[in-house]
């Protein structure tokens, strides 16, 4: 123990034996000073746990809990720091209550001990009781080895609280350093994970252990760095440039979300309405020509602003939070710039989780379809495209929030059905005149339906061209679907925002009772 710590402890002990109020207050001040003092060196360029909380919360709003909780087991006071390596408490973000915990890598490497775990679990329970979001600032070394099974038990207790809170309060994880072993499973269960480029790492087993067991050589960055987690495995939802950017992302994200599942998402002053006339020129005349779906979306949502979720993972589908007339919406849209917007395993799982999140927290769904269908191929089939692609069908069919769909161009095969079709429970379905709603594209359909005629024709290419044109003029339009009521209106592109606004206004009072059951059995 340092001389300063010894002196402070002596002051506390002396004051504790006094009945004078002034001495008791002095003791409190000394203990508080020790509790908030930095315990050890921090990694270069990082903020302390309390500084991170200060960046996240409104100035002066933080109320700490468990300040005087000490590490266990009892023993040398130098090995029993106050707080036990985690700072917990509550405050506000833009005036709205939140609960927050920040792991302190300067205390036992940020590893979870028994007292550390109990503080975090108690905070989760407080968030559930008060119905406010919980944000975890993770920077720890996993389970505290010297505390044995008690450390492992608290990881399981924390995960149980994550599951209890799922769909009840928003849960956001920010990984600001290492997050390894059992510690990685809690962020995986939360709704959103933010990681810092070049600083964050999240994996179950580290590079050294992997090399010892399998002989494979890798690095922490390649194994579970922020970029790997955002682009390859999809474990993270946002990639931040630095810690300030990560915390700004959390504040931005919270502005779209309700405090809990019983409240409506926050309403803001309506943003600027885009002109909309550009939409008449967004979609190219040539069916095979790509375009950026984001150009379209920005002409529909307020101020043209999108907060994309998992932007770098499965880029063939866009999932984003936005606002329409000041109200939050969840946007799901195929992205023709990547693989023609096809649905594959990663895109299906990405969109399914986002749809289910929006449904859990009452965020209306706005879908834009331009999809050639599900991706075919041996690797996709063997990888489970049936089971995993079905997750998106399940998510849309299960969702009871207002659902508005716009078919922009292609809507072929199973892609038509899954992308917010009437048949999965969408409330208002619109289509542009450029929409092509069919079992498959004209070229493929003609090749299957007329293969004998084409084989026997003197000029098969001329015949094919006539048959393709005929197919497109009948089956390759939105009007057969509109005739059957599968599409509520065929609209000019420039009218999209006006129709979307009217639809969302009409659906604000939507009620969709569901049969009583414990829960469904989504194909996990």
Coordinates of C-alpha atoms in Angstrom, one line a residue:
X1 CA 0.0 0.0 0.0
X2 CA 1.3 3.5 -0.8
X3 CA 2.1 6.0 1.9
X4 CA -0.7 8.2 0.7
X5 CA -3.2 5.3 0.8
X6 CA -1.9 4.4 4.3
X7 CA -2.4 7.9 5.6
X8 CA -5.9 8.1 4.1
X9 CA -6.8 4.8 5.7
X10 CA -5.6 6.0 9.0
X11 CA -7.7 9.2 8.7
X12 CA -10.8 7.0 7.9
X13 CA -10.1 4.7 10.9
X14 CA -9.6 7.6 13.2
X15 CA -12.8 9.4 12.1
X16 CA -14.8 6.1 12.3
X17 CA -14.2 6.0 16.1
X18 CA -15.6 9.5 16.5
X19 CA -19.2 10.4 17.1
X20 CA -18.8 14.0 15.9
X21 CA -20.7 14.7 12.7
X22 CA -17.8 16.8 11.3
X23 CA -15.5 13.8 11.7
X24 CA -17.9 11.5 10.0
X25 CA -18.3 13.8 7.1
X26 CA -14.5 14.1 6.8
X27 CA -14.3 10.3 6.8
X28 CA -16.9 10.2 4.0
X29 CA -14.9 12.7 1.9
X30 CA -11.7 10.7 2.3
X31 CA -13.4 7.5 1.3
X32 CA -15.0 9.1 -1.6
X33 CA -11.7 10.6 -2.8
X34 CA -10.1 7.2 -2.6
X35 CA -13.0 5.5 -4.4
X36 CA -12.8 7.9 -7.4
X37 CA -9.0 8.1 -7.6
X38 CA -7.5 6.3 -10.6
X39 CA -6.1 3.0 -9.5
X40 CA -3.4 2.4 -12.1
X41 CA -2.0 3.3 -15.5
X42 CA -4.3 3.4 -18.5
X43 CA -3.5 2.5 -22.1
X44 CA -2.2 5.4 -24.2
X45 CA -4.8 7.7 -25.6
X46 CA -7.7 6.3 -23.6
X47 CA -10.1 8.0 -21.3
X48 CA -10.7 6.7 -17.8
X49 CA -14.0 4.9 -17.0
X50 CA -15.5 8.1 -15.4
X51 CA -14.3 10.3 -18.2
X52 CA -16.1 8.0 -20.7
X53 CA -19.3 8.3 -18.7
X54 CA -18.8 12.1 -18.6
X55 CA -18.6 12.1 -22.4
X56 CA -21.8 10.1 -22.7
X57 CA -24.1 11.7 -20.2
X58 CA -25.4 15.3 -19.9
X59 CA -23.1 17.4 -17.8
X60 CA -23.8 17.0 -14.0
X61 CA -26.4 14.3 -14.4
X62 CA -24.4 11.2 -13.3
X63 CA -25.4 9.6 -10.0
X64 CA -23.1 6.8 -9.1
X65 CA -24.2 3.6 -7.5
X66 CA -22.0 1.1 -5.6
X67 CA -19.2 3.6 -5.1
X68 CA -18.0 2.0 -1.9
X69 CA -18.4 -1.6 -3.0
X70 CA -15.0 -3.4 -2.6
X71 CA -13.4 -6.3 -4.2
X72 CA -13.5 -9.7 -2.6
X73 CA -12.2 -11.8 -0.8
X74 CA -11.3 -9.7 2.2
X75 CA -7.6 -9.1 2.8
X76 CA -5.0 -6.5 2.1
X77 CA -6.8 -3.2 1.4
X78 CA -4.4 -2.5 -1.4
X79 CA -5.9 -5.5 -3.2
X80 CA -9.5 -4.5 -2.4
X81 CA -10.0 -1.3 -4.4
X82 CA -13.3 0.6 -4.1
X83 CA -15.7 -0.1 -7.0
X84 CA -13.9 -3.4 -8.0
X85 CA -13.1 -2.3 -11.5
X86 CA -16.5 -1.1 -12.7
X87 CA -18.3 2.3 -12.4
X88 CA -22.1 2.1 -12.4
X89 CA -24.8 4.6 -12.2
X90 CA -27.6 6.5 -13.9
X91 CA -27.9 9.9 -15.6
X92 CA -29.4 11.5 -18.7
X93 CA -28.7 11.7 -22.4
X94 CA -30.4 14.7 -24.0
X95 CA -32.5 14.9 -20.8
X96 CA -33.7 11.3 -21.1
X97 CA -32.8 8.8 -18.3
X98 CA -30.3 6.0 -18.9
X99 CA -28.3 3.5 -16.9
X100 CA -24.6 3.1 -17.6
X101 CA -21.7 1.0 -16.5
X102 CA -18.1 1.5 -17.5
X103 CA -15.4 -1.2 -16.9
X104 CA -12.1 0.2 -15.6
X105 CA -9.1 -1.5 -17.2
X106 CA -6.8 0.1 -14.6
X107 CA -8.3 -2.1 -11.9
X108 CA -7.4 -5.8 -12.2
X109 CA -7.3 -5.3 -16.0
X110 CA -11.1 -4.6 -16.0
X111 CA -11.7 -8.3 -15.2
X112 CA -15.0 -9.3 -13.6
X113 CA -14.9 -10.4 -10.0
X114 CA -17.8 -11.2 -7.7
X115 CA -18.4 -7.6 -6.5
X116 CA -17.9 -6.2 -10.0
X117 CA -20.5 -8.6 -11.3
X118 CA -23.0 -7.9 -8.5
X119 CA -22.8 -4.2 -9.2
X120 CA -23.4 -4.7 -12.9
X121 CA -26.4 -7.0 -12.3
X122 CA -27.9 -4.6 -9.8
X123 CA -27.6 -1.8 -12.4
X124 CA -29.4 -4.0 -15.0
X125 CA -32.2 -4.6 -12.5
X126 CA -32.5 -0.9 -11.8
X127 CA -32.8 -0.2 -15.6
X128 CA -35.5 -2.8 -15.8
X129 CA -37.4 -1.3 -12.8
X130 CA -37.2 2.2 -14.1
X131 CA -37.7 1.3 -17.8
X132 CA -34.7 3.1 -19.2
X133 CA -31.9 2.1 -21.7
X134 CA -28.7 0.6 -20.4
X135 CA -25.3 1.3 -22.0
X136 CA -22.3 -0.8 -21.2
X137 CA -18.8 0.6 -21.8
X138 CA -16.7 -2.6 -22.1
X139 CA -13.0 -2.6 -21.6
X140 CA -12.1 -5.7 -19.6
X141 CA -10.0 -8.8 -19.4
X142 CA -12.8 -11.4 -18.9
X143 CA -13.3 -13.5 -15.8
X144 CA -11.1 -12.8 -12.8
X145 CA -9.1 -16.0 -12.5
X146 CA -8.2 -15.6 -8.9
X147 CA -11.9 -15.4 -7.9
X148 CA -12.7 -18.7 -9.6
X149 CA -16.3 -19.9 -10.0
X150 CA -17.8 -16.8 -8.4
X151 CA -16.6 -14.8 -11.4
X152 CA -18.1 -17.3 -13.9
X153 CA -21.4 -17.3 -12.0
X154 CA -21.7 -13.5 -12.3
X155 CA -21.2 -13.7 -16.1
X156 CA -24.1 -16.1 -16.3
X157 CA -26.2 -13.8 -14.0
X158 CA -25.4 -10.9 -16.3
X159 CA -26.4 -12.7 -19.4
X160 CA -29.7 -13.8 -17.7
X161 CA -30.4 -10.1 -17.1
X162 CA -29.6 -9.3 -20.8
X163 CA -32.1 -11.8 -21.8
X164 CA -34.7 -10.6 -19.3
X165 CA -34.2 -7.0 -20.6
X166 CA -34.3 -8.0 -24.3
X167 CA -37.2 -6.4 -26.0
X168 CA -38.1 -4.5 -22.8
X169 CA -35.4 -1.8 -22.7
X170 CA -32.8 -0.9 -25.4
X171 CA -29.4 -2.4 -24.6
X172 CA -26.2 -0.9 -26.2
X173 CA -22.7 -2.2 -25.8
X174 CA -19.6 -0.1 -26.6
X175 CA -16.4 -2.1 -26.8
X176 CA -13.5 0.2 -26.2
X177 CA -10.7 -2.3 -25.6
X178 CA -10.5 -6.1 -25.2
X179 CA -13.7 -8.1 -24.7
X180 CA -12.8 -11.8 -24.6
X181 CA -14.1 -15.1 -23.5
X182 CA -17.3 -15.2 -21.6
X183 CA -17.3 -11.4 -21.6
X184 CA -18.1 -11.4 -25.3
X185 CA -21.5 -13.1 -25.0
X186 CA -23.2 -10.3 -23.1
X187 CA -22.6 -7.7 -25.9
X188 CA -23.7 -10.4 -28.4
X189 CA -27.1 -10.5 -26.7
X190 CA -27.6 -6.7 -26.5
X191 CA -29.3 -4.8 -29.3
X192 CA -26.4 -2.8 -30.7
X193 CA -22.6 -3.0 -30.4
X194 CA -20.2 -0.2 -31.2
X195 CA -16.5 -0.9 -31.7
X196 CA -13.5 1.5 -32.1
X197 CA -11.3 1.0 -35.2
X198 CA -7.8 -0.3 -34.2
X199 CA -8.6 -0.4 -30.4
X200 CA -11.5 -2.8 -29.9
X201 CA -11.2 -6.6 -29.9
X202 CA -13.9 -9.2 -29.3
X203 CA -13.5 -12.9 -29.5
X204 CA -14.1 -16.1 -27.5
X205 CA -10.6 -17.4 -27.7
X206 CA -7.5 -15.3 -28.2
X207 CA -4.7 -15.8 -30.8
X208 CA -2.2 -17.4 -28.5
X209 CA -4.7 -20.1 -27.4
X210 CA -5.8 -20.7 -30.9
X211 CA -2.2 -21.2 -32.0
X212 CA -1.6 -23.6 -29.1
X213 CA -4.7 -25.7 -29.8
X214 CA -5.0 -25.7 -33.6
X215 CA -1.7 -24.4 -34.9
X216 CA -3.3 -21.5 -36.7
X217 CA -1.5 -18.2 -36.5
X218 CA -3.6 -15.0 -36.4
X219 CA -3.7 -11.6 -34.8
X220 CA -6.2 -10.1 -32.4
X221 CA -7.1 -7.6 -35.1
X222 CA -7.8 -10.3 -37.8
X223 CA -9.5 -12.5 -35.3
X224 CA -12.0 -10.1 -33.7
X225 CA -10.9 -6.5 -34.3
X226 CA -13.4 -3.8 -34.9
X227 CA -13.2 -4.1 -38.7
X228 CA -13.5 -7.8 -38.7
X229 CA -16.5 -7.6 -36.4
X230 CA -18.1 -5.0 -38.6
X231 CA -17.4 -6.5 -42.0
X232 CA -16.8 -10.3 -41.8
X233 CA -18.7 -11.8 -38.9
X234 CA -21.3 -9.1 -38.2
X235 CA -20.8 -9.2 -34.5
X236 CA -20.7 -5.4 -34.3
X237 CA -23.2 -2.8 -35.7
X238 CA -21.1 0.4 -35.8
X239 CA -17.5 1.2 -36.5
X240 CA -16.2 4.3 -34.7
X241 CA -13.0 6.2 -35.6
X242 CA -12.2 6.8 -31.9
X243 CA -13.8 6.8 -28.4
X244 CA -15.5 10.2 -28.9
X245 CA -17.0 9.0 -32.1
X246 CA -18.2 5.8 -30.5
X247 CA -19.9 7.7 -27.7
X248 CA -21.4 10.2 -30.2
X249 CA -22.8 7.2 -32.1
X250 CA -24.5 6.0 -28.9
X251 CA -26.1 9.4 -28.3
X252 CA -27.3 9.6 -31.9
X253 CA -28.7 6.1 -31.7
X254 CA -30.6 6.8 -28.5
X255 CA -32.3 9.8 -30.2
X256 CA -34.3 7.3 -32.4
X257 CA -35.3 4.9 -29.6
X258 CA -38.0 4.8 -27.0
X259 CA -36.9 4.4 -23.3
X260 CA -38.7 1.0 -23.2
X261 CA -41.2 -1.2 -25.0
X262 CA -44.2 0.6 -23.4
X263 CA -43.3 4.0 -24.7
X264 CA -43.4 5.4 -28.2
X265 CA -40.2 6.4 -30.0
X266 CA -39.4 10.1 -29.4
X267 CA -40.9 12.6 -31.7
X268 CA -38.8 15.5 -33.0
X269 CA -39.6 18.6 -34.9
X270 CA -40.2 17.5 -38.5
X271 CA -37.1 17.8 -40.6
X272 CA -36.8 19.3 -44.0
X273 CA -38.8 17.5 -46.7
X274 CA -36.7 16.6 -49.7
X275 CA -37.8 17.9 -53.0
X276 CA -38.6 14.5 -54.3
X277 CA -38.5 15.3 -58.0
X278 CA -35.1 13.6 -58.3
X279 CA -36.8 10.3 -57.6
X280 CA -38.2 10.3 -61.2
X281 CA -34.5 9.9 -62.3
X282 CA -33.0 7.7 -59.7
X283 CA -33.8 4.3 -61.2
X284 CA -32.0 3.6 -64.5
X285 CA -34.0 2.6 -67.6
X286 CA -31.8 -0.4 -68.1
X287 CA -32.9 -3.2 -65.7
X288 CA -29.4 -4.5 -65.3
X289 CA -27.9 -1.1 -64.4
X290 CA -27.1 -0.6 -60.7
X291 CA -27.9 2.6 -58.7
X292 CA -27.4 3.6 -55.0
X293 CA -30.5 2.9 -53.0
X294 CA -29.4 5.5 -50.5
X295 CA -29.9 8.2 -53.1
X296 CA -33.6 7.2 -53.1
X297 CA -33.9 6.9 -49.4
X298 CA -32.5 10.3 -48.8
X299 CA -35.3 11.8 -50.9
X300 CA -37.9 10.2 -48.6
X301 CA -36.7 10.7 -45.0
X302 CA -36.4 13.9 -43.1
X303 CA -33.3 16.0 -43.9
X304 CA -32.0 13.1 -46.0
X305 CA -30.5 11.6 -42.8
X306 CA -29.9 7.8 -42.3
X307 CA -28.3 6.1 -39.4
X308 CA -27.2 2.8 -41.0
X309 CA -26.9 -0.3 -38.9
X310 CA -24.2 -2.8 -39.8
X311 CA -23.4 -0.6 -42.8
X312 CA -20.2 -2.6 -43.6
X313 CA -21.7 -6.1 -43.2
X314 CA -24.0 -7.7 -45.9
X315 CA -24.0 -4.4 -47.9
X316 CA -26.5 -5.9 -50.3
X317 CA -29.2 -4.9 -47.9
X318 CA -29.6 -1.6 -46.0
X319 CA -30.9 -1.4 -42.5
X320 CA -31.2 2.1 -41.1
X321 CA -32.9 4.3 -38.6
X322 CA -34.4 7.5 -39.9
X323 CA -37.3 10.0 -39.3
X324 CA -40.4 10.8 -41.3
X325 CA -42.2 13.9 -40.2
X326 CA -40.1 13.9 -37.0
X327 CA -41.1 10.3 -36.1
X328 CA -38.6 7.3 -36.0
X329 CA -38.8 4.6 -38.7
X330 CA -36.8 1.6 -39.4
X331 CA -35.8 1.4 -43.1
X332 CA -35.0 -1.9 -44.8
X333 CA -34.0 -1.7 -48.4
X334 CA -32.2 -3.8 -51.0
X335 CA -29.0 -2.3 -52.3
X336 CA -28.6 -2.8 -56.1
X337 CA -25.0 -1.5 -55.9
X338 CA -24.0 -4.8 -54.2
X339 CA -24.8 -8.2 -55.8
X340 CA -27.8 -6.5 -57.4
X341 CA -29.5 -6.4 -54.0
X342 CA -29.9 -10.2 -53.8
X343 CA -30.9 -11.8 -50.5
X344 CA -28.2 -14.2 -49.1
X345 CA -27.6 -15.7 -45.7
X346 CA -25.9 -12.7 -44.2
X347 CA -28.4 -10.2 -45.6
X348 CA -31.3 -12.3 -44.3
X349 CA -30.0 -12.5 -40.8
X350 CA -28.9 -8.9 -40.7
X351 CA -32.4 -7.7 -41.8
X352 CA -34.3 -10.2 -39.7
X353 CA -32.6 -9.0 -36.5
X354 CA -33.2 -5.4 -37.3
X355 CA -36.9 -6.0 -38.2
X356 CA -37.4 -7.8 -34.8
X357 CA -35.7 -5.0 -32.9
X358 CA -38.0 -2.4 -34.6
X359 CA -41.0 -4.5 -33.8
X360 CA -40.0 -5.0 -30.2
X361 CA -39.8 -1.2 -29.6
X362 CA -42.7 0.0 -31.7
X363 CA -40.6 1.5 -34.5
X364 CA -42.6 1.4 -37.8
X365 CA -41.0 -0.4 -40.7
X366 CA -40.5 1.2 -44.1
X367 CA -39.4 -1.3 -46.8
X368 CA -38.0 -0.5 -50.3
X369 CA -37.8 -3.6 -52.5
X370 CA -35.6 -4.0 -55.5
X371 CA -34.6 -7.7 -55.2
X372 CA -33.9 -10.4 -57.8
X373 CA -34.6 -13.1 -55.2
X374 CA -32.6 -15.3 -52.9
X375 CA -29.1 -16.1 -53.9
X376 CA -28.7 -19.6 -55.4
X377 CA -25.5 -21.7 -55.2
X378 CA -24.0 -24.7 -53.6
X379 CA -22.3 -22.7 -50.8
X380 CA -25.5 -20.9 -49.9
X381 CA -27.5 -24.1 -49.9
X382 CA -25.0 -25.9 -47.8
X383 CA -24.6 -22.9 -45.5
X384 CA -28.3 -23.1 -44.7
X385 CA -30.0 -20.5 -46.9
X386 CA -33.4 -22.2 -46.3
X387 CA -33.2 -22.1 -42.5
X388 CA -31.4 -18.8 -42.3
X389 CA -33.2 -17.1 -45.1
X390 CA -36.5 -18.1 -43.4
X391 CA -35.6 -15.8 -40.5
X392 CA -36.5 -12.7 -42.5
X393 CA -39.8 -14.2 -43.5
X394 CA -40.5 -15.0 -39.9
X395 CA -39.5 -11.5 -38.7
X396 CA -41.7 -9.7 -41.1
X397 CA -44.7 -12.0 -40.5
X398 CA -44.3 -11.7 -36.7
X399 CA -44.0 -7.9 -36.7
X400 CA -47.1 -6.0 -35.6
X401 CA -45.8 -2.4 -36.0
X402 CA -47.0 -0.3 -38.9
X403 CA -45.4 -1.7 -42.1
X404 CA -45.3 0.3 -45.3
X405 CA -43.6 -1.2 -48.5
X406 CA -42.6 0.4 -51.7
X407 CA -41.6 -1.8 -54.7
X408 CA -39.2 0.2 -56.7
X409 CA -38.0 -2.1 -59.5
X410 CA -37.4 -5.9 -59.3
X411 CA -39.5 -8.0 -56.9
X412 CA -38.9 -11.6 -58.1
X413 CA -39.8 -14.9 -56.6
X414 CA -39.3 -15.4 -52.9
X415 CA -37.7 -11.9 -52.8
X416 CA -41.1 -10.4 -53.6
X417 CA -42.7 -12.3 -50.8
X418 CA -40.2 -11.6 -48.1
X419 CA -39.6 -7.9 -48.6
X420 CA -42.6 -6.7 -46.8
X421 CA -45.3 -8.1 -49.0
X422 CA -49.0 -7.9 -48.2
X423 CA -49.0 -11.7 -47.7
X424 CA -46.6 -11.3 -44.7
X425 CA -48.8 -8.7 -43.1
X426 CA -47.7 -5.3 -44.6
X427 CA -50.3 -2.7 -44.1
X428 CA -49.8 -0.4 -47.1
X429 CA -48.0 -1.5 -50.2
X430 CA -47.0 0.9 -53.0
X431 CA -45.3 0.4 -56.3
X432 CA -43.6 2.5 -58.8
X433 CA -44.5 2.1 -62.5
X434 CA -41.0 0.7 -62.9
X435 CA -41.8 -2.2 -60.6
X436 CA -41.5 -5.7 -62.0
X437 CA -43.4 -8.1 -59.8
X438 CA -43.1 -11.7 -61.1
X439 CA -41.9 -15.2 -60.3
X440 CA -38.6 -14.4 -62.2
X441 CA -37.1 -12.1 -64.7
X442 CA -38.4 -12.1 -68.3
X443 CA -35.3 -13.7 -69.8
X444 CA -35.4 -16.6 -67.4
X445 CA -39.1 -17.1 -67.7
X446 CA -39.1 -17.1 -71.5
X447 CA -36.2 -19.6 -71.5
X448 CA -38.2 -22.0 -69.4
X449 CA -41.7 -21.4 -70.8
X450 CA -40.8 -21.4 -74.5
X451 CA -37.6 -23.5 -74.7
X452 CA -39.2 -25.9 -77.4
X453 CA -40.4 -23.0 -79.5
X454 CA -37.0 -21.3 -79.3
X455 CA -35.2 -24.5 -80.2
X456 CA -37.4 -25.0 -83.3
X457 CA -37.4 -21.3 -84.5
X458 CA -35.6 -20.2 -87.6
X459 CA -34.5 -17.0 -85.8
X460 CA -34.5 -17.9 -82.1
X461 CA -33.0 -14.5 -81.0
X462 CA -35.7 -12.5 -82.7
X463 CA -38.4 -14.8 -81.3
X464 CA -36.8 -14.5 -77.8
X465 CA -36.8 -10.7 -78.1
X466 CA -40.6 -10.7 -78.9
X467 CA -41.4 -13.1 -76.2
X468 CA -39.4 -11.2 -73.6
X469 CA -41.1 -7.9 -74.6
X470 CA -44.5 -9.6 -74.3
X471 CA -43.7 -11.1 -70.9
X472 CA -42.5 -7.7 -69.6
X473 CA -45.7 -5.9 -70.8
X474 CA -47.9 -8.4 -69.0
X475 CA -46.2 -10.1 -66.1
X476 CA -43.3 -7.7 -65.7
X477 CA -45.4 -4.8 -64.4
X478 CA -47.0 -3.8 -61.1
X479 CA -50.6 -3.9 -62.5
X480 CA -51.4 -7.6 -62.1
X481 CA -50.5 -7.3 -58.4
X482 CA -52.5 -4.1 -58.1
X483 CA -55.6 -5.8 -59.7
X484 CA -55.5 -8.4 -57.0
X485 CA -55.1 -5.8 -54.2
X486 CA -51.5 -7.0 -53.4
X487 CA -50.5 -3.4 -54.2
X488 CA -52.6 -0.6 -52.8
X489 CA -51.5 2.1 -55.3
X490 CA -49.1 2.5 -58.2
X491 CA -47.5 5.9 -57.7
X492 CA -45.1 8.2 -59.5
X493 CA -41.7 8.1 -57.9
X494 CA -41.8 11.8 -56.9
X495 CA -45.0 11.1 -54.9
X496 CA -43.3 8.6 -52.7
X497 CA -42.7 10.7 -49.6
X498 CA -46.3 12.1 -49.6
X499 CA -47.8 8.6 -49.8
X500 CA -45.4 7.3 -47.1
X501 CA -46.3 10.2 -44.8
X502 CA -50.0 9.6 -45.2
X503 CA -49.6 5.9 -44.7
X504 CA -47.6 6.3 -41.5
X505 CA -50.1 8.9 -40.1
X506 CA -53.0 6.5 -40.8
X507 CA -51.2 3.6 -39.1
X508 CA -50.3 5.4 -35.8
X509 CA -53.2 3.8 -34.0
X510 CA -52.6 0.3 -35.4
X511 CA -53.6 -2.6 -33.2
X512 CA -52.6 -6.2 -34.1
X513 CA -53.6 -8.7 -31.4
X514 CA -51.6 -11.9 -31.5
X515 CA -52.6 -15.4 -30.2
X516 CA -51.5 -16.2 -26.7
X517 CA -48.3 -18.2 -26.5
X518 CA -45.0 -18.4 -24.6
X519 CA -43.1 -17.3 -27.7
X520 CA -42.6 -18.4 -31.3
X521 CA -39.9 -20.8 -32.4
X522 CA -37.9 -18.8 -35.0
X523 CA -35.5 -21.0 -37.1
X524 CA -32.3 -20.1 -35.2

